[in-house]
Coordinates of C-alpha atoms and ligand atoms in Angstrom, one line a residue:
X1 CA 0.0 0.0 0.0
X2 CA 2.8 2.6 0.7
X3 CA 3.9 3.3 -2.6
X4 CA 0.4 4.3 -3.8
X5 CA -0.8 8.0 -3.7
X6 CA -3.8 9.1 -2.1
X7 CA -5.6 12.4 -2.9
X8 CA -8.9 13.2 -1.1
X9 CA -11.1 15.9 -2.7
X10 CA -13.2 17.7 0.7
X11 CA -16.0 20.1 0.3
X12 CA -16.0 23.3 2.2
X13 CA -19.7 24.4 4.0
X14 CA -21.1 25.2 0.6
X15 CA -22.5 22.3 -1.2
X16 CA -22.3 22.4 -4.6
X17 CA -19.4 23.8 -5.7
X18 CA -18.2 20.9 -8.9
X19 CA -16.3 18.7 -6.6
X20 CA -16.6 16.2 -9.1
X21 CA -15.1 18.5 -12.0
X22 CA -11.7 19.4 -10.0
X23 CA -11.2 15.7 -8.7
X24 CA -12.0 14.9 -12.7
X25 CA -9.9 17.9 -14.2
X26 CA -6.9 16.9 -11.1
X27 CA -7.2 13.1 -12.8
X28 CA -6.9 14.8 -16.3
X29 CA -3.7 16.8 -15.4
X30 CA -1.7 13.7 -13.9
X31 CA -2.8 11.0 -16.9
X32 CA -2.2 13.2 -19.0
X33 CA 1.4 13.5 -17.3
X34 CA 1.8 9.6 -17.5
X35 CA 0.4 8.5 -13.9
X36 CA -2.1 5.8 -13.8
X37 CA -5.4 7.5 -12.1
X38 CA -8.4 6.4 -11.0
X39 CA -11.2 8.5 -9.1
X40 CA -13.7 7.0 -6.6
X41 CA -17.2 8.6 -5.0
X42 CA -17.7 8.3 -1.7
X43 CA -21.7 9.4 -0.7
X44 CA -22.9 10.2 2.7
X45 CA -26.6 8.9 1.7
X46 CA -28.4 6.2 3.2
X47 CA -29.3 4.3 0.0
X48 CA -27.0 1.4 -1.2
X49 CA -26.6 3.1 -4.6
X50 CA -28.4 6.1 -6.1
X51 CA -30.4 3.3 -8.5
X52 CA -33.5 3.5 -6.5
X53 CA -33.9 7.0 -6.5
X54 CA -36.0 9.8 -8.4
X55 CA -33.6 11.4 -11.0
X56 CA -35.5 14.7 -9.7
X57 CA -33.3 13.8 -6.2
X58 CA -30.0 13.1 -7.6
X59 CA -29.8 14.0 -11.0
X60 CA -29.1 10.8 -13.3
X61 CA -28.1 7.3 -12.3
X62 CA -25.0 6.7 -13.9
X63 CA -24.1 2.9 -15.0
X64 CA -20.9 1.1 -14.9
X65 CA -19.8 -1.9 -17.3
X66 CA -20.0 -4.3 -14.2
X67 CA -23.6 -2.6 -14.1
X68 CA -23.0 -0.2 -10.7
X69 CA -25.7 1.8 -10.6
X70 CA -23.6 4.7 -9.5
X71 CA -23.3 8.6 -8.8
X72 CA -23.1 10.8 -12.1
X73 CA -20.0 12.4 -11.1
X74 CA -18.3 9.0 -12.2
X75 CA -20.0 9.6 -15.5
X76 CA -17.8 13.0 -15.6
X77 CA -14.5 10.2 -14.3
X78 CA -14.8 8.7 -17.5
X79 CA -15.7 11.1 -19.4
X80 CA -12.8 13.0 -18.7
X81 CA -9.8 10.7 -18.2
X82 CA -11.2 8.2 -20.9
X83 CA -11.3 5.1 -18.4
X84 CA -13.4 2.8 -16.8
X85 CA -14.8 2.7 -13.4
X86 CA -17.1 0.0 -11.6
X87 CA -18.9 -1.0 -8.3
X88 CA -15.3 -0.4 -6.4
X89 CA -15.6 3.2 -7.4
X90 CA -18.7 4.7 -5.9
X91 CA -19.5 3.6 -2.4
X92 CA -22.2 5.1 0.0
X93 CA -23.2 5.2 3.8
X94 CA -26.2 2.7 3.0
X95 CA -23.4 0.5 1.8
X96 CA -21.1 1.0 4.4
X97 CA -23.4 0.0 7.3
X98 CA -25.0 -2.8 5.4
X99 CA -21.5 -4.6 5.3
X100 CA -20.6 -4.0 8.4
X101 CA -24.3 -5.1 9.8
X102 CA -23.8 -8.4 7.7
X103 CA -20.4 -9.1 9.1
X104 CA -21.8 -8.4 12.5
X105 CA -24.6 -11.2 11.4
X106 CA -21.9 -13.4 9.8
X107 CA -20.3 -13.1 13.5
X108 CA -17.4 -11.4 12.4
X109 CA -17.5 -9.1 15.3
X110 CA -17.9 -11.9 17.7
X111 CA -18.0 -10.4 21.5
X112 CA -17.0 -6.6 20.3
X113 CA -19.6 -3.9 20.5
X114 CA -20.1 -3.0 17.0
X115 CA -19.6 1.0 16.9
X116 CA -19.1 3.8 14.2
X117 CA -15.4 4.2 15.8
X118 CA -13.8 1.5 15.1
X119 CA -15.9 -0.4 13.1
X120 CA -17.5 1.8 10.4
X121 CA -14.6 4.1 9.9
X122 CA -12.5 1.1 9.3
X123 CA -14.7 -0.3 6.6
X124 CA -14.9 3.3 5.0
X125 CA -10.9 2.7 4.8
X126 CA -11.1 -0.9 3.6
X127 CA -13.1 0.8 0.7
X128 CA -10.6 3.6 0.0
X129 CA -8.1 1.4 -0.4
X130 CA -10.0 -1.5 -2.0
X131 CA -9.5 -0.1 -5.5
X132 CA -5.9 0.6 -5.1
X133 CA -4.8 -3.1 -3.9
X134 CA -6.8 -4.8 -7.1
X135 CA -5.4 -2.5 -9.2
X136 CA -2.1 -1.1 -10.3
X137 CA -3.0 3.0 -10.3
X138 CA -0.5 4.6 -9.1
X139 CA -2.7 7.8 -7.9
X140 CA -6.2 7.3 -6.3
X141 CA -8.2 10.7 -6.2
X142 CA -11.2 10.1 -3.7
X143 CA -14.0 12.6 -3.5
X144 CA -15.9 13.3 -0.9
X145 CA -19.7 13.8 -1.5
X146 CA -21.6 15.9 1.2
X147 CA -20.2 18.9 2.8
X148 CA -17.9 19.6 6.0
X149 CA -19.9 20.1 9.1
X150 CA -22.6 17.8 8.1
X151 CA -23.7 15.3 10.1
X152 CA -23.7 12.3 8.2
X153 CA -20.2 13.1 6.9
X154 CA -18.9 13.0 9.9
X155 CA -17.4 9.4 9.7
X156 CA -16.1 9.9 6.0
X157 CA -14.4 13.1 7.7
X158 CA -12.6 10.7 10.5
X159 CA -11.8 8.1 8.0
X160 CA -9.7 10.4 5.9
X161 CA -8.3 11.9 9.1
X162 CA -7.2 8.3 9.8
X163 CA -6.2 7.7 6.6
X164 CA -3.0 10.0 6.7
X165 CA -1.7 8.1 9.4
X166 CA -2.3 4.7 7.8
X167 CA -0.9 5.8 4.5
X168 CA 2.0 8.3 5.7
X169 CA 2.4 12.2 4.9
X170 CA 4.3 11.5 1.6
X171 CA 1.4 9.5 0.0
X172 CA -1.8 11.3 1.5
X173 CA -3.2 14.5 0.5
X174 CA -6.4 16.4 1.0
X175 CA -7.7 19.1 -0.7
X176 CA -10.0 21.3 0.2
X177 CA -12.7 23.0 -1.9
X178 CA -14.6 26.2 -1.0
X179 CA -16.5 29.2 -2.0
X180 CA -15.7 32.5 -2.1
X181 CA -18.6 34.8 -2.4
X182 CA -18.7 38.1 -3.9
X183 CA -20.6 40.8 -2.9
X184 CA -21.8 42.8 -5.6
X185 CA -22.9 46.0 -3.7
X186 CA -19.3 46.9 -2.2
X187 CA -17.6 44.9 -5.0
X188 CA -16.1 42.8 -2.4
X189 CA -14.8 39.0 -3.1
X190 CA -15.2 37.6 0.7
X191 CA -12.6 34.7 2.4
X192 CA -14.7 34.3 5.8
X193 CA -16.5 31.7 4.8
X194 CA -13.9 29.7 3.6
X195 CA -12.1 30.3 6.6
X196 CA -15.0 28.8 8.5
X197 CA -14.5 25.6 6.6
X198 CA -11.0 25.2 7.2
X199 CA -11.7 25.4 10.8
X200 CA -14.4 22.9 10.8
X201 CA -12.1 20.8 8.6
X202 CA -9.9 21.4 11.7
X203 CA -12.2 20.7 14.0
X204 CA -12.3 17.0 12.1
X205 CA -8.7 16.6 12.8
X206 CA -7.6 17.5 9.1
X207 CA -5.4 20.4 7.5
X208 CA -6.1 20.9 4.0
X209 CA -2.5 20.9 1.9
X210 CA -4.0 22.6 -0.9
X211 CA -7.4 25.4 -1.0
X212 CA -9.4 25.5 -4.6
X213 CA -10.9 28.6 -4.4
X214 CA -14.3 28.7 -6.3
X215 CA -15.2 32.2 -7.1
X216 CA -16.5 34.2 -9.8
X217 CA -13.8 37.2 -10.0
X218 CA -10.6 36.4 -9.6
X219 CA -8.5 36.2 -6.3
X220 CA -6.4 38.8 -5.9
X221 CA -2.9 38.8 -4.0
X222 CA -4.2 40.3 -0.9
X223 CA -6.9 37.4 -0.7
X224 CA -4.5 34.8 -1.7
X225 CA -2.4 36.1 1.4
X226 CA -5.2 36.2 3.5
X227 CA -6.1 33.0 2.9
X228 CA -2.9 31.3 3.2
X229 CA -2.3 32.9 6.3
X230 CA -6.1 32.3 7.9
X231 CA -6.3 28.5 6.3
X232 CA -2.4 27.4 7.2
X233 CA -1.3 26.6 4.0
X234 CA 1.3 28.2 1.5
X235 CA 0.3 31.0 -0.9
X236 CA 1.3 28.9 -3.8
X237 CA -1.6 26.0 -2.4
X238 CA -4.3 28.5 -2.8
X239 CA -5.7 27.6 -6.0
X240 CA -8.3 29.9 -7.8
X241 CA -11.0 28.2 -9.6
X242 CA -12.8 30.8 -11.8
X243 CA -16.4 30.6 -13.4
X244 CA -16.6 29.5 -16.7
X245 CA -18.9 28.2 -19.4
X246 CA -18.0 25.0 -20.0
X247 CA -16.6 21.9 -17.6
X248 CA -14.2 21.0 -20.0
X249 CA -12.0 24.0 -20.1
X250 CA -11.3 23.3 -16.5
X251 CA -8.4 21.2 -16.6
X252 CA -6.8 23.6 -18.6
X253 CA -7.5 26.3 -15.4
X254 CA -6.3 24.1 -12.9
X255 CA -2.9 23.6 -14.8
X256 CA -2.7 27.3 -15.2
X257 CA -3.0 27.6 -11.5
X258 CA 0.1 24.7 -11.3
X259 CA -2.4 22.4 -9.3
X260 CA -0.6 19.7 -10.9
X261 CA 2.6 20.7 -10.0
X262 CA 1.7 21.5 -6.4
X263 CA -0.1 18.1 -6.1
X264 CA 3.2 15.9 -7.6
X265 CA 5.6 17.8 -5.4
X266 CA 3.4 17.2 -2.1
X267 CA 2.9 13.6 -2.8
X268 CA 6.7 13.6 -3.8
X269 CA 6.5 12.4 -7.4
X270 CA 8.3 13.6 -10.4
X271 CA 7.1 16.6 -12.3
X272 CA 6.5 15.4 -15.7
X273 CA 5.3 17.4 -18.5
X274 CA 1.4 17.2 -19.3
X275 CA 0.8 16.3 -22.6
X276 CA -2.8 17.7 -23.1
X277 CA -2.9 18.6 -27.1
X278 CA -6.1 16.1 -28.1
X279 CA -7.6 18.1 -24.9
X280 CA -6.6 21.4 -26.5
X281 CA -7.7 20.0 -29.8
X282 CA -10.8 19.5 -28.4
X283 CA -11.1 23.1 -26.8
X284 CA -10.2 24.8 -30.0
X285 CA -12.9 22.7 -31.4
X286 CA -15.7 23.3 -29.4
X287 CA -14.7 27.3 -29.5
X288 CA -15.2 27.0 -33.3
X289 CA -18.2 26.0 -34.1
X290 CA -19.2 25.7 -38.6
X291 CA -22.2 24.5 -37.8
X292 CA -25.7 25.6 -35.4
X293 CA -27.9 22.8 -34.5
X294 CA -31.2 21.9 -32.6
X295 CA -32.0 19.5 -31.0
X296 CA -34.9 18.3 -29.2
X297 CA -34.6 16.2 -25.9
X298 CA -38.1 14.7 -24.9
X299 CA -38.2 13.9 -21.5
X300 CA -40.1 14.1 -18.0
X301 CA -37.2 15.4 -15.7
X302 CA -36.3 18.0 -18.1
X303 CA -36.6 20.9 -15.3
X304 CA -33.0 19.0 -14.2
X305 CA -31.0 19.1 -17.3
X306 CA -28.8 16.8 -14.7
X307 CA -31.2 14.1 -14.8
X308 CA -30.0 13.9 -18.5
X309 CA -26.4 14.4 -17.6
X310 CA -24.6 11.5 -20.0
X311 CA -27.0 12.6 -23.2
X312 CA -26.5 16.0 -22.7
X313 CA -22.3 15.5 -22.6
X314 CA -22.7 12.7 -25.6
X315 CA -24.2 15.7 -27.4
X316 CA -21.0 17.7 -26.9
X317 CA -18.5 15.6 -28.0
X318 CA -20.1 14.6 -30.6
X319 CA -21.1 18.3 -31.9
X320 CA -17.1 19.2 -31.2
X321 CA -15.7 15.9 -33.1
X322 CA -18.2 17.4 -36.0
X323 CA -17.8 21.0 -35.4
X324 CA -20.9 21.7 -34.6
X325 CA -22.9 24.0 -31.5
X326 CA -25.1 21.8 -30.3
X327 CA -28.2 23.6 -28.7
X328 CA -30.4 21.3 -26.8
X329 CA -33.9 22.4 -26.5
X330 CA -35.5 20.9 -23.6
X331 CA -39.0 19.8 -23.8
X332 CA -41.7 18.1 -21.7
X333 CA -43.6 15.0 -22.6
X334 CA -46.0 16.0 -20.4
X335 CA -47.3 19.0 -22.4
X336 CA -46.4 17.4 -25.8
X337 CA -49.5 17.4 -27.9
X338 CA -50.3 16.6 -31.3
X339 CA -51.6 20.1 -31.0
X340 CA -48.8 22.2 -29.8
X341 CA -46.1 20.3 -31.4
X342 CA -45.7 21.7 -34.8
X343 CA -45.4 24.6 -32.6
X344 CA -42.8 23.4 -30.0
X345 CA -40.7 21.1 -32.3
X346 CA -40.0 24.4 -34.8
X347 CA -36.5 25.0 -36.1
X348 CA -35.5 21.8 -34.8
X349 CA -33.2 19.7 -36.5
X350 CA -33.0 16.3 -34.7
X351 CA -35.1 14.5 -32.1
X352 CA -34.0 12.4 -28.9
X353 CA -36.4 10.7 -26.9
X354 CA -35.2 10.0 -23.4
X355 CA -34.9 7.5 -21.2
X356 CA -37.2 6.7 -18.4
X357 CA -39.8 5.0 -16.1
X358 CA -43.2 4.4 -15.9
X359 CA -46.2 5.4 -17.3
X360 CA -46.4 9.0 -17.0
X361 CA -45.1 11.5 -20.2
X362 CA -45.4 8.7 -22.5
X363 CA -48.3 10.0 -24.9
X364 CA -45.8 12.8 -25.5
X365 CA -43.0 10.8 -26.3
X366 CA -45.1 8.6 -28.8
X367 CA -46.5 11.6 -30.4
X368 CA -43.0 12.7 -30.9
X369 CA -41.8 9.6 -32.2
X370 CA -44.8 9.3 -34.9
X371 CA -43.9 13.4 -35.7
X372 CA -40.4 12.1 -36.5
X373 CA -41.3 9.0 -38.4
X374 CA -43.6 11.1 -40.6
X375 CA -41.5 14.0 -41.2
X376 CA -38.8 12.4 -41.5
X377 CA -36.6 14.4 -38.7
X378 CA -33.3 12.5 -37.7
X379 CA -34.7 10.2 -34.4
X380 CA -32.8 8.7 -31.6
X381 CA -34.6 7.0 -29.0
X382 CA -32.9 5.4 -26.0
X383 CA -34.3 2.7 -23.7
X384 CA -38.1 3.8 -23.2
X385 CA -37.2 5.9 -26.4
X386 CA -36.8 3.1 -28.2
X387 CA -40.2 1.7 -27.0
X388 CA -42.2 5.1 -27.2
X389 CA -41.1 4.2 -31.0
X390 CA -41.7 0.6 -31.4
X391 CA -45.3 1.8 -30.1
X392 CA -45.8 4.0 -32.0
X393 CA -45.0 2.1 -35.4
X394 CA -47.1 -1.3 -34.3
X395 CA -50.2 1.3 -33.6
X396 CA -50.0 3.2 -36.6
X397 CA -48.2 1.2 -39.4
X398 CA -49.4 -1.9 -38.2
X399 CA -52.0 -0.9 -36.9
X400 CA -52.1 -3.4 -34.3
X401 CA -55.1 -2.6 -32.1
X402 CA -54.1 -2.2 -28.2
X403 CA -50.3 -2.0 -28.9
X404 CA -48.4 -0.7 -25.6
X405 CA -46.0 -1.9 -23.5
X406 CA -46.8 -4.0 -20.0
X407 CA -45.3 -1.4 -18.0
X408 CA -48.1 0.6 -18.7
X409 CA -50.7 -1.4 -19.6
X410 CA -50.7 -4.9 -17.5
X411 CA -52.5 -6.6 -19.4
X412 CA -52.2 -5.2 -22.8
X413 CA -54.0 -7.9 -25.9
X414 CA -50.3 -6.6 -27.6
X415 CA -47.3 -6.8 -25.3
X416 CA -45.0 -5.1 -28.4
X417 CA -42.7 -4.4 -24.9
X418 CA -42.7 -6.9 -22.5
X419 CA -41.5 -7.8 -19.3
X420 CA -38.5 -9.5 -19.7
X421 CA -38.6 -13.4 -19.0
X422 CA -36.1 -13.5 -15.9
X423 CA -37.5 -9.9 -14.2
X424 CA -41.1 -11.9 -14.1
X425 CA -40.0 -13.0 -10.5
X426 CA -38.3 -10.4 -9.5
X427 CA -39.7 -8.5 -6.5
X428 CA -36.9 -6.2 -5.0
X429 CA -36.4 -3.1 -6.9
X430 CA -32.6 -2.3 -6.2
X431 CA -29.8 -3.5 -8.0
X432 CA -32.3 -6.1 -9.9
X433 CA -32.9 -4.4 -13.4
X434 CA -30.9 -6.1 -16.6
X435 CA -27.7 -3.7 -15.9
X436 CA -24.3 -3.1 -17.1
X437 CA -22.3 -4.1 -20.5
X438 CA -23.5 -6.7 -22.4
X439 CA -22.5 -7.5 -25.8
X440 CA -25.1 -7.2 -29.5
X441 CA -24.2 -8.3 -32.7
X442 CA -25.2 -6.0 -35.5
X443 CA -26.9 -6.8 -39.2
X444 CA -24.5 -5.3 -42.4
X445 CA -25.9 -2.6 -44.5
X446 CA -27.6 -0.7 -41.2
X447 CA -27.6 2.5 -39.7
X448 CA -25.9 1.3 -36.8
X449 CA -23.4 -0.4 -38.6
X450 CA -22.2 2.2 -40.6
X451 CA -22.0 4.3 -37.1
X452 CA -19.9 1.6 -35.7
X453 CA -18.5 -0.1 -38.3
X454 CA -18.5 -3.2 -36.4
X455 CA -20.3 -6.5 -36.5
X456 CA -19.7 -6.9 -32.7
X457 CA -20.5 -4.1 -29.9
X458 CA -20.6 -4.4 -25.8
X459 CA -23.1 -1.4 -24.7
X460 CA -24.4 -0.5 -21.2
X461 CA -28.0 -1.4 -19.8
X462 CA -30.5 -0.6 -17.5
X463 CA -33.8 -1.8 -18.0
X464 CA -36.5 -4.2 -17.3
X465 CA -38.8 -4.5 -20.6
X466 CA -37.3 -5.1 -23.7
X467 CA -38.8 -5.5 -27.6
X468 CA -40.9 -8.6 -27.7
X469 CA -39.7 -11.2 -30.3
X470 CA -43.1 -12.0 -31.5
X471 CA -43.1 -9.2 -33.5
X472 CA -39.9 -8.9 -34.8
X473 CA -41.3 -10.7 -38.3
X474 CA -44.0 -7.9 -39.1
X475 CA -42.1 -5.1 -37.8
X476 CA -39.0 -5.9 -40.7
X477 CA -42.1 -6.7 -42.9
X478 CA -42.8 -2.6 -42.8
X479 CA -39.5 -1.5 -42.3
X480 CA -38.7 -1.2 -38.6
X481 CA -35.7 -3.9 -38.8
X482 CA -33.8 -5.4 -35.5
X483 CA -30.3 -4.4 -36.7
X484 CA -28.8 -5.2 -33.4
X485 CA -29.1 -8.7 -31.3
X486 CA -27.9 -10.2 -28.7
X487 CA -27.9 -13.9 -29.5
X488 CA -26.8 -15.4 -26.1
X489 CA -30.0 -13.8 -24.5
X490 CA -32.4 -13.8 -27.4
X491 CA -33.1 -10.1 -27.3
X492 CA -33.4 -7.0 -29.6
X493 CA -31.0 -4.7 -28.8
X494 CA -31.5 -1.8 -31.8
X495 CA -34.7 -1.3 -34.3
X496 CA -34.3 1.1 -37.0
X497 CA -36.6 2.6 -39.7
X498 CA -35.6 2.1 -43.4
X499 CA -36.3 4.9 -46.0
X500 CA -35.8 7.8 -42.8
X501 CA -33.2 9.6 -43.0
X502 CA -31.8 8.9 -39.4
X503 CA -34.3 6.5 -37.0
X504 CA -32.4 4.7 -34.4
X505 CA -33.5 3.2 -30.8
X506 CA -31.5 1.4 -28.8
X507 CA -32.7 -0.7 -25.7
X508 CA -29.4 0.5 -23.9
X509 CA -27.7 3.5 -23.0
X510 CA -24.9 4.4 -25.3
X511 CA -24.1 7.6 -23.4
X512 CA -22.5 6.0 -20.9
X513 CA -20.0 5.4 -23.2
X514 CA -19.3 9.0 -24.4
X515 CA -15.9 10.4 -23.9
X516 CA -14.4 13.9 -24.4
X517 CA -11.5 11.8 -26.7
X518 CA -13.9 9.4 -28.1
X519 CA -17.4 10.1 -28.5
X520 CA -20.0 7.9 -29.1
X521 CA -20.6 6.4 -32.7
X522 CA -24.3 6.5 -32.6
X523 CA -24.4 10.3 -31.4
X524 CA -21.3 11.1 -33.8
X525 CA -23.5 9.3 -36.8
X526 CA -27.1 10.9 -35.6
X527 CA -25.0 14.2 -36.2
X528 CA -23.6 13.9 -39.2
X529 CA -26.9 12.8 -40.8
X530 CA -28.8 15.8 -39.3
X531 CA -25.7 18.2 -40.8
X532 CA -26.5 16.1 -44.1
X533 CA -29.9 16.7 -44.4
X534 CA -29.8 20.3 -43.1
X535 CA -27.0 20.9 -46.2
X536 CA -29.6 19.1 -48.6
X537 CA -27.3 16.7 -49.2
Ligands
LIG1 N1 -38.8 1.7 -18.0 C1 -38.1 0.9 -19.0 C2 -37.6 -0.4 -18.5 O1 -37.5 -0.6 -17.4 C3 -37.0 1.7 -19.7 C4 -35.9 2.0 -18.8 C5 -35.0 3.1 -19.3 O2 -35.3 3.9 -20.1 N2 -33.7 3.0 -18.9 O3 -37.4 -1.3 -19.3

């Protein structure tokens, strides 16, 4: 354990500050200057993942190829170091206490008092260093979800206190990320109340080694000096973290502050030189846009454009590798009518239905699917996007009577979505839906296969209905084809329309695979045909 490095992201008494955007752009900055990263999530919540939560309480639910149903900051982990993360990587209270409650069933505890000192802060360590012993990073950046001074932080607080003395000065590091407010009326940027945090941090046992400074105007040399000398820490560890409009140009403003450099000489490794250009590739890119686009998300959360976190990125990368400003136009399937949306779907260039669950918003999405169908707009549907369009094609090209799927209709006469075969038992709702990668072959001469350009694909999942094969023979009779399969299981992974320009669903989530160096096929391909059609070619 002593050679690895440990770097533990802490948030001041402001929550909400982009935690998970510095511990991403820090992982950036030391691949990129040949160290083997990995980040990992640590939640104070009570749930054993965020999977069985509203997307209007968390944002989205992010999913890992071992199927994790994790925290979306890990989507922003591998969206911006380009690697993979699993189970290991996000870890909450819920599941804290629920293995320490089973060892103490198991009898592992036998004649101890189980207590949160000892016995939880020790399995909050195991699971810091978990990922680090099966693994051969070399640098481990942990973030710490929640704020300091809450309550049920406290034991993530103590752990990391701990974990200095388990892991030795040389390889731990904490850093400490706070707010600094400006007042607009006397033009003032203020440093009390990251002063305060720094003294509860205190109170928790822990100096911070380096301050990230969130603040809209930058931080003068009087504040940096004020800081440093309030906080206990050198003027060169205050690092400013500016406003700006877009995520991905904060790597670029961490290295500018030398956060790298401050980081590698704390934790005693060599300064190597941070080879960034596909990053500044990508930032020149995405500053110089040939093309405008709009696009159309159709969704129930869309009030929280974070409940749509992973499409919304895909979007971006894609638009960049393209050159292209992609502006998404957020719109409800609850007020979608076949009134209004000639109306509400003007000037738009490409549809996306979104994912989701249950029964509410779904007229709107079908509507929107038949509007794209008919008009031939460039359609992308994922998961219960892809269903909204199956739907919508066995009710009006089929015209099978009573088409739906079971999850809103029980007992529909046409299950075109069905429950799937081995969900039919299932009772508990976490952790039991079909979820992570699984692999799909797909058919020659398709959409999808020009996108990919492969006959083989591994995508991620997270559902519970999927496309029922019964109808897979009349649906290619009209033109909506299977072109992706997963033979081991038996199950339709893509349908697409034939004589559309663009019509794609897909029963899985290929935005989880979207990176900032390599975005997603699908979303790349979707793209390019709406640029296509919008150029008449
Ligand atoms: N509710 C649908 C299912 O469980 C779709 C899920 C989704 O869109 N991720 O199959």
């Amino acid at each position: 354990m002593k050679k690895k490095k440990f770097i533990f992201v802490t948030g001041g008494v402001t929550s909400s500050l982009g935690k998970g955007i510095i511990s991403a752009s820090i992982g950036v900055l030391l691949k990129s200057a040949g160290y083997k990263v990995t980040i990992q999530k640590f939640d104070p919540y009570l749930n054993i993942d965020p999977g069985t939560m509203n997307p209007y309480e968390h944002g989205e639910c992010y999913v890992t190829d071992d199927g994790a149903e994790t925290d979306l900051d890990l989507g922003h982990y591998e969206r911006f170091l380009d690697i993979k993360t699993s189970q290991d990587n996000n870890v909450t209270t819920g599941r804290i206490y629920n293995n320490v409650i089973s060892k103490e069933r198991e009898g592992k505890f036998l004649g101890k008092t189980v207590q949160v000192i000892p016995h939880i802060t020790d399995e909050i360590k195991n699971s810091f260093y978990k990922i680090a012993k099966k693994n051969n990073y070399e640098i481990i950046i942990t973030e710490i979800g929640g704020c300091i001074g809450d309550i049920e932080s406290l034991p993530f607080f103590e752990a990391v206190r701990q974990a200095k003395f388990d892991l030795g000065s040389n390889n731990f590091l904490c850093i400490h990320l706070t707010l600094i407010p400006y007042l607009s009326s006397s033009g003032e940027l203020k440093t009390k109340p990251t002063q305060h945090s720094v003294k509860k941090l205190l109170e928790a046992g822990i100096q911070p080694d380096i301050l990230v400074c969130r603040t809209q105007h930058s931080l003068n040399i009087e504040i940096r000096n004020k800081l440093a000398l309030f906080c206990n820490i050198l003027k060169k560890d205050v690092i400013e973290s500016i406003d700006i409009d877009s995520i991905y140009k904060v790597p670029l403003l961490m290295k500018k502050e030398n956060l790298h450099k401050r980081v590698l000489s704390k934790l005693k490794l060599d300064n190597k030189p941070i080879i960034i250009n596909k990053w500044n590739k990508f930032l020149k890119n995405l500053e110089n846009p040939k093309e405008n686009l709009n696009i159309a998300i159709i969704g129930k959360y869309i009030e929280l454009h974070d409940a749509y976190k992973s499409i919304a990125e895909s979007f971006t990368h894609a638009g960049v590798k393209l050159l292209c400003k992609i502006k998404l136009i957020w719109i409800s399937s609850d007020n979608l009518t076949s009134k209004n949306i000639d109306k509400k779907l003007k000037n738009i260039n490409g549809i996306l239905v979104a994912p989701g669950f249950g029964s509410r918003g779904i007229k709107g999405k079908i509507i929107a699917s038949k509007y794209s169908r008919e008009k031939k707009i460039p359609f992308f549907g994922i998961c219960l996007g892809m269903h909204c369009a199956c739907i919508e094609f066995a009710k009006n090209v089929l015209n099978i009577k009573n088409s739906n799927s079971t999850e809103f209709v029980k007992d529909t006469k046409n299950p075109i979505i069905n429950l799937m075969e081995d969900q039919k038992s299932i009772k508990i709702k976490g952790g039991t839906m079909r979820l992570g990668s699984y692999k799909c072959k797909i058919k020659k001469n398709s959409i999808a296969h020009k996108a990919y350009k492969k006959n083989e694909i591994s995508e991620r999942h997270r559902h519970r209905y999927e496309f029922n094969n019964d109808y897979i023979k009349i649906f290619e009779s009209k033109g909506m084809i299977a072109s992706g399969y997963n033979e081991k299981l038996g199950v339709v992974e893509i349908m697409e329309l034939k004589n559309h320009p663009w019509f794609l669903g897909t029963q899985y989530h290929p935005e989880y695979r979207s990176s900032v160096l390599n975005p997603h096929p699908l979303f790349t391909n979707f793209i390019k045909s709406i640029i296509k059609l919008k150029n008449g070619k």
